[in-house]
CSV table of C-alpha atoms in Angstrom, one decimal:
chain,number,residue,atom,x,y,z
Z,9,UNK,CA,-17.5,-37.2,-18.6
Z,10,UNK,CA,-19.8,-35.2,-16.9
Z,11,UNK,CA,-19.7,-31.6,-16.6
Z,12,UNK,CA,-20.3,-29.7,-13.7
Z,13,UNK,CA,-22.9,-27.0,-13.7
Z,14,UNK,CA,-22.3,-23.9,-11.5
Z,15,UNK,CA,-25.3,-22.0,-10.6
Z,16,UNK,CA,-25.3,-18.0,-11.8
Z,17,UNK,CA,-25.4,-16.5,-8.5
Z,18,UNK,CA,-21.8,-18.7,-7.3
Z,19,UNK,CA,-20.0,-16.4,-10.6
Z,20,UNK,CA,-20.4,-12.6,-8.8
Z,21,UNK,CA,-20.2,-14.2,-5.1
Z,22,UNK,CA,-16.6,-15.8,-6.5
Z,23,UNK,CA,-15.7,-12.3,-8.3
Z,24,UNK,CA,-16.6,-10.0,-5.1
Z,25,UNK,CA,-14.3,-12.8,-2.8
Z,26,UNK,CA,-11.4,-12.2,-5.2
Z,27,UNK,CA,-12.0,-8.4,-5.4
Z,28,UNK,CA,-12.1,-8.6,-1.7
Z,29,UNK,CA,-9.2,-10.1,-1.0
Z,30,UNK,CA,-6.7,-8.1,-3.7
Z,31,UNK,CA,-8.1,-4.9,-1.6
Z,32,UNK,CA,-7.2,-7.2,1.8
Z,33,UNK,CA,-3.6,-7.6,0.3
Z,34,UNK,CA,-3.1,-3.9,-0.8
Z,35,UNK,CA,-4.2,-2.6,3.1
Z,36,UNK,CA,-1.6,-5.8,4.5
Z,37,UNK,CA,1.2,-4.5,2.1
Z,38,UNK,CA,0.8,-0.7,3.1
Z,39,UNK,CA,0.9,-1.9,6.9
Z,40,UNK,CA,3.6,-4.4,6.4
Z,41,UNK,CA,6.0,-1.9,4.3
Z,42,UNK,CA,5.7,0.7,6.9
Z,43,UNK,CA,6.6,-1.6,9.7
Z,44,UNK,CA,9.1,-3.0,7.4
Z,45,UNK,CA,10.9,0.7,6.6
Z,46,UNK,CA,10.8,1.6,10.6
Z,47,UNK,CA,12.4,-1.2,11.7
Z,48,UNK,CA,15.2,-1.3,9.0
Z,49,UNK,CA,15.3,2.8,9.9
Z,50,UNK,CA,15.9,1.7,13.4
Z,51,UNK,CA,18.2,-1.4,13.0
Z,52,UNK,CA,20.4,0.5,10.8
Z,53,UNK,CA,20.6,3.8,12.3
Z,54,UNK,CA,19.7,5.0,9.0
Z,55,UNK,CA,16.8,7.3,7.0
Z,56,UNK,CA,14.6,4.6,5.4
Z,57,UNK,CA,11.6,5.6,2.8
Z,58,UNK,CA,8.8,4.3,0.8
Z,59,UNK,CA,8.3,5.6,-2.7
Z,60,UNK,CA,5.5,4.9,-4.9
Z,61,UNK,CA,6.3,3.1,-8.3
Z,62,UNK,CA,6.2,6.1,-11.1
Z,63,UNK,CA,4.6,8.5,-8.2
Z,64,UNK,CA,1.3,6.2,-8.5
Z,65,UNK,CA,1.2,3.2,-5.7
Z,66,UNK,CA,-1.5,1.1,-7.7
Z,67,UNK,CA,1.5,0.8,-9.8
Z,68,UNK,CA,3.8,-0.5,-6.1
Z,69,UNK,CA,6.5,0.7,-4.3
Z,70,UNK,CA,9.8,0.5,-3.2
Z,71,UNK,CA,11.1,0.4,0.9
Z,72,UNK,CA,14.6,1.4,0.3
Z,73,UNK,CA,17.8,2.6,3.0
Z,74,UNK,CA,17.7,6.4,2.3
Z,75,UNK,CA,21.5,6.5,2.7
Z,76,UNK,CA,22.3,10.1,1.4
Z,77,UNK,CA,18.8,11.1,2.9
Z,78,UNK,CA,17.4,12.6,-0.2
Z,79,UNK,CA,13.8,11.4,1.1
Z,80,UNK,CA,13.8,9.6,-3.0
Z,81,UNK,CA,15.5,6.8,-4.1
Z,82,UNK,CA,18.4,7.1,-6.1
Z,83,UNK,CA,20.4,4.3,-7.9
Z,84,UNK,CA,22.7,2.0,-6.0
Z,85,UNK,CA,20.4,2.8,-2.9
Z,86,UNK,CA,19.7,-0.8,-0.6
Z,87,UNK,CA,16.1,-2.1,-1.2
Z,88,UNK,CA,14.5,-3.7,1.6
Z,89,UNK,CA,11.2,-4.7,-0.1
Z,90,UNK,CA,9.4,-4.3,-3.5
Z,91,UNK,CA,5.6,-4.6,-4.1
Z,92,UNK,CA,4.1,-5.0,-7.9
Z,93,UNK,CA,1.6,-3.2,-9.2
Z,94,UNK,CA,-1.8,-3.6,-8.6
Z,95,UNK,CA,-4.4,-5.1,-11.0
Z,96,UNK,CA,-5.3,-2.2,-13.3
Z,97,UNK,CA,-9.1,-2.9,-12.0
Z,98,UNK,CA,-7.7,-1.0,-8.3
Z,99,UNK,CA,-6.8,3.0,-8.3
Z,100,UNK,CA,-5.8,5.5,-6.3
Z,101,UNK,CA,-8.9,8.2,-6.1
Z,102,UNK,CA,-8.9,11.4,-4.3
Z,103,UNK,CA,-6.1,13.8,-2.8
Z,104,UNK,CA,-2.7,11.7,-2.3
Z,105,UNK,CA,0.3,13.1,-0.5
Z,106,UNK,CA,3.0,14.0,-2.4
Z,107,UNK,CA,5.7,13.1,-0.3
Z,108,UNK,CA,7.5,9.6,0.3
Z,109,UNK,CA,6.6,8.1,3.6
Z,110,UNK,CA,10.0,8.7,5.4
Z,111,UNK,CA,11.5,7.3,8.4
Z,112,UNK,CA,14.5,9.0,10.4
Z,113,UNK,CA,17.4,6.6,11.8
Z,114,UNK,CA,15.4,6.6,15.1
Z,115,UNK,CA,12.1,5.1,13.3
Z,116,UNK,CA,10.1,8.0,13.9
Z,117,UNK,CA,8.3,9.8,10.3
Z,118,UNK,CA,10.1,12.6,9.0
Z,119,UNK,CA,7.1,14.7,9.0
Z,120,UNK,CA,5.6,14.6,12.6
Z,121,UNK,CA,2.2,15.6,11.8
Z,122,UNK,CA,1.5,12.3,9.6
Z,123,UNK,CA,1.8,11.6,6.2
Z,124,UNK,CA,-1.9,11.8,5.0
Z,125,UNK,CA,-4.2,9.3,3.7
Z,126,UNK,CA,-4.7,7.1,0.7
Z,127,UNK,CA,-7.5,5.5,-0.7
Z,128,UNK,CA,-7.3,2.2,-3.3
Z,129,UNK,CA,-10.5,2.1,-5.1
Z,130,UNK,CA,-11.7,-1.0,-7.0
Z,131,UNK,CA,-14.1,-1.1,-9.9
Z,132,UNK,CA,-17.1,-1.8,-7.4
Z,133,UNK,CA,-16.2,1.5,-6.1
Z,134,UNK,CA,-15.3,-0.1,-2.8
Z,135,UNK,CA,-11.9,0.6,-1.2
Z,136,UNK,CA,-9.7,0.6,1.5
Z,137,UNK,CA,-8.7,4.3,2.8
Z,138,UNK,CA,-5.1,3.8,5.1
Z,139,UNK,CA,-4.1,6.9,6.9
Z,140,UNK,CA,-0.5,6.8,8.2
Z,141,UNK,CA,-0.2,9.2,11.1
Z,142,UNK,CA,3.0,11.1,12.7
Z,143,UNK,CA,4.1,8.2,14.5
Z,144,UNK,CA,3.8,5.7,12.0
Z,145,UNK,CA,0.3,4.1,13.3
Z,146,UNK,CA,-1.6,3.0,10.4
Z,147,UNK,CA,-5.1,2.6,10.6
Z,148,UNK,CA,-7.3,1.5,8.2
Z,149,UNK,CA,-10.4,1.9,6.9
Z,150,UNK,CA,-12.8,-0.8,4.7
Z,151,UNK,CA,-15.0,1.4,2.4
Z,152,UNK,CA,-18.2,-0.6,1.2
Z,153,UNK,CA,-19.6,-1.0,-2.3
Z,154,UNK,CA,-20.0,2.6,-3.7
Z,155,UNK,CA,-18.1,4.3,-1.0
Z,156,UNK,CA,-15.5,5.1,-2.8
């Protein structure tokens, strides 16, 4: 049998792909859950809210129907999607808001002036920074090697 010889510089190309593409994935999940929570908030006529896993979203999150609108979730409350946590190589750096990202029964955020930004760091120190704005619009940002 012959063995296959893979040249040096394929190993870190092959690592930055897969780094890549777990920061690609956390950006997609943030969008997706926040679509996800609006329209269930406006297909249900109910408060709908995101909640980090432990208070840290490397760790994932929960979309869940806010039904006794406590803006948290509580047991016995519906969950409408789960994300896992994140490789322990991807963190959360700098100022992160408090609150739950919140949706009112008419898929509009609780708090109109936006819910902040967050930025998921890698060990490369290159990120993604999402900001979630008043009317839900997510935009986000690809931070470069050492950006972060």
């Amino acid at each position: 049998p012959q063995s296959v010889k893979v040249p040096p510089i394929a190993v870190p190309g092959m690592r930055n792909l897969i780094l890549n593409n777990r920061l690609v994935g956390f950006s997609n999940d943030i969008v997706s859950s926040v679509s996800a929570a609006r329209n269930e908030a406006i297909g249900s006529r109910q408060q709908v809210g995101i909640e980090p896993n432990g208070g840290d979203w490397s760790q994932g999150w929960l979309v869940f129907v806010d039904a006794n609108d406590s803006g948290t979730f509580d047991a016995g409350e519906e969950i409408v999607r789960e994300i896992e946590a994140y490789p322990a190589s991807m963190t959360v750096r700098g100022a992160v808001p408090a609150d739950n990202i919140v949706f009112t029964s008419r898929g509009i955020m609780s708090d109109l002036g936006g819910w902040g930004t967050l930025t998921m760091c890698d060990d490369r120190d290159a990120g993604r920074s999402i900001n979630i704005a008043g009317a839900g619009n997510v935009t986000v940002k690809k931070l470069e090697i050492g950006e972060c």
